[in-house]
mmCIF file of C-alpha atoms in Angstrom:
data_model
loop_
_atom_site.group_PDB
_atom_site.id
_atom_site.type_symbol
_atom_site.label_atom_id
_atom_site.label_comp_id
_atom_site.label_asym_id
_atom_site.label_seq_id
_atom_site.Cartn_x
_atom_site.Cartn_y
_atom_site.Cartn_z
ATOM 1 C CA UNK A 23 268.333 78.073 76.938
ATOM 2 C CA UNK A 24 265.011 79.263 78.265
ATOM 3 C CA UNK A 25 264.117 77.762 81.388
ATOM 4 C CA UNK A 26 260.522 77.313 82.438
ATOM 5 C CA UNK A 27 259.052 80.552 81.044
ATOM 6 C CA UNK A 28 255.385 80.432 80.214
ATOM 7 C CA UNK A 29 254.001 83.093 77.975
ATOM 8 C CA UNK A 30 254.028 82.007 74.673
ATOM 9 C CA UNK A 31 254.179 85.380 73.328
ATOM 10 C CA UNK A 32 257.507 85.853 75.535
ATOM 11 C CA UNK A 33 259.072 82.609 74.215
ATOM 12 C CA UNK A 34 258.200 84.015 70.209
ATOM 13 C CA UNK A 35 259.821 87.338 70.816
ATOM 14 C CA UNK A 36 263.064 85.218 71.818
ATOM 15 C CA UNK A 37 262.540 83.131 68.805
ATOM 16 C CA UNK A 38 262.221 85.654 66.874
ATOM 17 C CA UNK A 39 265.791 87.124 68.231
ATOM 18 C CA UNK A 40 267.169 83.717 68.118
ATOM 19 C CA UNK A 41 266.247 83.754 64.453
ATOM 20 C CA UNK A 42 267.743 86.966 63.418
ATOM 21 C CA UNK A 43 271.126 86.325 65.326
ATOM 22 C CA UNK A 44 271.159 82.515 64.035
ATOM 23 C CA UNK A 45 271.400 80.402 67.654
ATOM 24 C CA UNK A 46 269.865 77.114 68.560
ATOM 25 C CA UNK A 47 266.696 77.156 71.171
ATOM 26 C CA UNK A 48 267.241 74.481 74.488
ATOM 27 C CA UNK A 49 263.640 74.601 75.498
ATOM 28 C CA UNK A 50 263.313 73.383 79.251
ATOM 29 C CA UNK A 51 260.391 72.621 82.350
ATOM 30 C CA UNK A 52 257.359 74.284 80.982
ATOM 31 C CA UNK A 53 258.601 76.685 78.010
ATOM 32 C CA UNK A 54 255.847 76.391 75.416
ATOM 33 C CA UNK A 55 257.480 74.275 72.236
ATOM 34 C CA UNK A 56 256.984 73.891 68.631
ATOM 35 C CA UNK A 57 254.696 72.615 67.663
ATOM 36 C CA UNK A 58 252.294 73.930 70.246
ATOM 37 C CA UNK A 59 249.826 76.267 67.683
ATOM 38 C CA UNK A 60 250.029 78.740 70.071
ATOM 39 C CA UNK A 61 253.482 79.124 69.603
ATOM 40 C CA UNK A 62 253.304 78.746 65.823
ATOM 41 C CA UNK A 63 251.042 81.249 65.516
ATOM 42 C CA UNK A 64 252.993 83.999 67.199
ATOM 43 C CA UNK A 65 256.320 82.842 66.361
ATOM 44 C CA UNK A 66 255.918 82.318 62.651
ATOM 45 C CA UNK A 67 258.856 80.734 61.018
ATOM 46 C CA UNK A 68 260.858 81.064 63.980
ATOM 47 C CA UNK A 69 259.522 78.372 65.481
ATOM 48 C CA UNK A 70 261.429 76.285 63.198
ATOM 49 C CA UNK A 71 264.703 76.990 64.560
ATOM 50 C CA UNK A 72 267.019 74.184 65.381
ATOM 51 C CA UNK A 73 266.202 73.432 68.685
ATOM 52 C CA UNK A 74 265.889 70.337 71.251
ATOM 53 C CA UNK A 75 263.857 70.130 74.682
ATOM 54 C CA UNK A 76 265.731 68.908 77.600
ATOM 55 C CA UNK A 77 263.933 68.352 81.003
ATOM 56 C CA UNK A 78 265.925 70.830 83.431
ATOM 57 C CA UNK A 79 267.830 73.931 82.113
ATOM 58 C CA UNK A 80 270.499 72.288 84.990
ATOM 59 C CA UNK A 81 270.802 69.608 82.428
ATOM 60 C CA UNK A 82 271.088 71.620 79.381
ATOM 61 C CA UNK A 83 273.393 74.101 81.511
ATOM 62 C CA UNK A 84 275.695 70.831 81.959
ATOM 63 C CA UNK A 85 275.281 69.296 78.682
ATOM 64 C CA UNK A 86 276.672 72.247 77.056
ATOM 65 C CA UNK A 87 279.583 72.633 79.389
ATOM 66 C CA UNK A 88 280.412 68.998 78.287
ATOM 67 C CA UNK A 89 280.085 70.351 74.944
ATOM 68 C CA UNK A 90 282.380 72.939 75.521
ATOM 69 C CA UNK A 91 280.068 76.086 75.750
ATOM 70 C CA UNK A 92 280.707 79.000 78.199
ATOM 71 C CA UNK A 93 276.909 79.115 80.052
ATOM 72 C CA UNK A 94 275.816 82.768 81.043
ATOM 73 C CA UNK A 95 272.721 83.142 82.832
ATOM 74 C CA UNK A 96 270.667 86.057 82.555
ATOM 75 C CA UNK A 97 269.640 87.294 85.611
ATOM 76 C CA UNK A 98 269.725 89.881 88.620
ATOM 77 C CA UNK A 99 272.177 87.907 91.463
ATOM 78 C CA UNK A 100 274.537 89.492 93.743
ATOM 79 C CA UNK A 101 277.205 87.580 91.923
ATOM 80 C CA UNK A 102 276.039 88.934 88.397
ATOM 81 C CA UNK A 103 278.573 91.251 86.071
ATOM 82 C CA UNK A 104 277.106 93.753 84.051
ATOM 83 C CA UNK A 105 276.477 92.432 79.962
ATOM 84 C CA UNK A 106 278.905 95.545 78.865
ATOM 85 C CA UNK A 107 281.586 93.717 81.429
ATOM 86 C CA UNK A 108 281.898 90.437 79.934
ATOM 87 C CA UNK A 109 281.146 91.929 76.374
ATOM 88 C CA UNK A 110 284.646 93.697 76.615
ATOM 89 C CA UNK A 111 286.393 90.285 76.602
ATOM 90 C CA UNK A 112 286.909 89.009 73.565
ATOM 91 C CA UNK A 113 284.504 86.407 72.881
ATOM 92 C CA UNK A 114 283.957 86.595 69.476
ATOM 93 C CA UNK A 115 285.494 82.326 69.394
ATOM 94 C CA UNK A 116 284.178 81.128 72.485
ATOM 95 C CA UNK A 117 281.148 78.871 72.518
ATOM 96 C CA UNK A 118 278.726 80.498 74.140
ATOM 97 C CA UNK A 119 274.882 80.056 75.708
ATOM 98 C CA UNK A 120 272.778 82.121 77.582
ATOM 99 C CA UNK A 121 269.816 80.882 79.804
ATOM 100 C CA UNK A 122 266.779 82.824 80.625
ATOM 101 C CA UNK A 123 264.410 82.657 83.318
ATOM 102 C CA UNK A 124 260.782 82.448 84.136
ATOM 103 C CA UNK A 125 259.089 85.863 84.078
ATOM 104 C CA UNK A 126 258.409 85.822 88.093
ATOM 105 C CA UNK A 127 261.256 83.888 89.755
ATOM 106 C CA UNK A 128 264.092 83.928 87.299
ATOM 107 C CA UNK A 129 266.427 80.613 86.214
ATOM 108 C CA UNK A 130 266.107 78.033 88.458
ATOM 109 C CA UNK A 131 268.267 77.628 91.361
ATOM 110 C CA UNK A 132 269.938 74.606 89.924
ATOM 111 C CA UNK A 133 270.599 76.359 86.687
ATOM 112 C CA UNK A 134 272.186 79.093 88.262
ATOM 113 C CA UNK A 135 274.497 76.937 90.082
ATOM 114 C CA UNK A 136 275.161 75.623 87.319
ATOM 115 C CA UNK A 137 276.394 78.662 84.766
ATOM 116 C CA UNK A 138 279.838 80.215 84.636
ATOM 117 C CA UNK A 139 278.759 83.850 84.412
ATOM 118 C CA UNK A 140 275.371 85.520 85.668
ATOM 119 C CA UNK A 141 274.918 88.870 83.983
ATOM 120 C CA UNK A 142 272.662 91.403 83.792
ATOM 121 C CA UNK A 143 271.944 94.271 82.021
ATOM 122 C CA UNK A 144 272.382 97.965 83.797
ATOM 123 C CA UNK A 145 269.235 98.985 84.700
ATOM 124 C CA UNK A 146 269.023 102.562 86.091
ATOM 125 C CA UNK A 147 265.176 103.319 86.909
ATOM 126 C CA UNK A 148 262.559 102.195 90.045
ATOM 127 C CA UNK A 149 263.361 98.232 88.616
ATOM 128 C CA UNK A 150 266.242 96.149 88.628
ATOM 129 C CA UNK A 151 265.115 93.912 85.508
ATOM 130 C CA UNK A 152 263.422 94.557 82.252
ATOM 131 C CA UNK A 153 260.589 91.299 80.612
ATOM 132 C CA UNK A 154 262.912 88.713 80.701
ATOM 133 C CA UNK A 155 261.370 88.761 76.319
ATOM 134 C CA UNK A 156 263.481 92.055 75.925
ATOM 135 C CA UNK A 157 266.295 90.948 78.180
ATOM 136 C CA UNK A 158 267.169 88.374 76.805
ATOM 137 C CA UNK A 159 266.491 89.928 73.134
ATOM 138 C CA UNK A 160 269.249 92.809 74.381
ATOM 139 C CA UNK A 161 271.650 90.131 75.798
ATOM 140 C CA UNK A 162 271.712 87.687 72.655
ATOM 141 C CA UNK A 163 271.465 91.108 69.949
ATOM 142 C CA UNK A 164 274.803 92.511 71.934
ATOM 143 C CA UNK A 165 276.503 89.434 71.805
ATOM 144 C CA UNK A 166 275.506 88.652 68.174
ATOM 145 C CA UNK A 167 276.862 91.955 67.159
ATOM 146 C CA UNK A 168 280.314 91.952 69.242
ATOM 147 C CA UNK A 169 280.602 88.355 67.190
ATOM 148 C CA UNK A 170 280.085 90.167 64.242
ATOM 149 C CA UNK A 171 282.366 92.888 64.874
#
């Protein structure tokens, strides 16, 4: 789920990862969309993921709980478990989505409510949060790969 982030060049990196690991896209608020040429152009084939737009990531966040996905969001909270935590459960048969955040202010509120998990990924220098691009690339490679064994 990406939720409201704006660089089109950030969205295409994460479609890009989305390709390679095979999940869906929930595009949501103001995340650029196919088929915006923008997008097109630095996403390639990516851009032709399966994917659906919903208005709020809080919507999408529920939708797929009704669904029966597990929703992790990606981001720096006080109640947020490191990635490497939750990756030692076995998850490798549990639906699972992970929402992403706007470059400057993270997932929305509402979204965060939301989610069942917040994680985020160990960070050990002057900043607590890498481009939320290579975040989320790291978060949805490691759990692609624990899936894979």
């Amino acid at each position: 789920v990406i939720d409201c982030v704006r660089s089109t060049q950030n969205v295409a990196s994460l479609l890009r990862t989305c390709a390679v690991a095979g999940v869906e896209v929930v595009y949501c608020g103001i995340t650029p969309a196919p088929p915006m040429p923008a997008l097109l152009k630095y996403a390639g084939d990516a851009a032709l993921l399966p994917s659906r737009f919903e208005k709020s990531a809080q919507h999408a966040v529920k939708r797929l709980q009704q669904q029966g996905f597990e929703v992790w969001a990606l981001e720096t909270t006080d109640q947020a478990k490191d990635l490497e935590t939750l990756l030692a459960r076995d998850i490798s048969k549990l639906p699972l989505a992970l929402v992403v955040g706007h470059e400057s202010y993270g997932v929305s509120a509402s979204a965060l409510n939301a989610c069942d998990e917040h994680v985020r990924i160990r960070t050990v220098g002057i900043k607590n949060s890498l481009n939320v691009a290579v975040a989320g690339s790291i978060a949805i490679f490691e759990i692609a790969q624990q899936r894979c064994g």
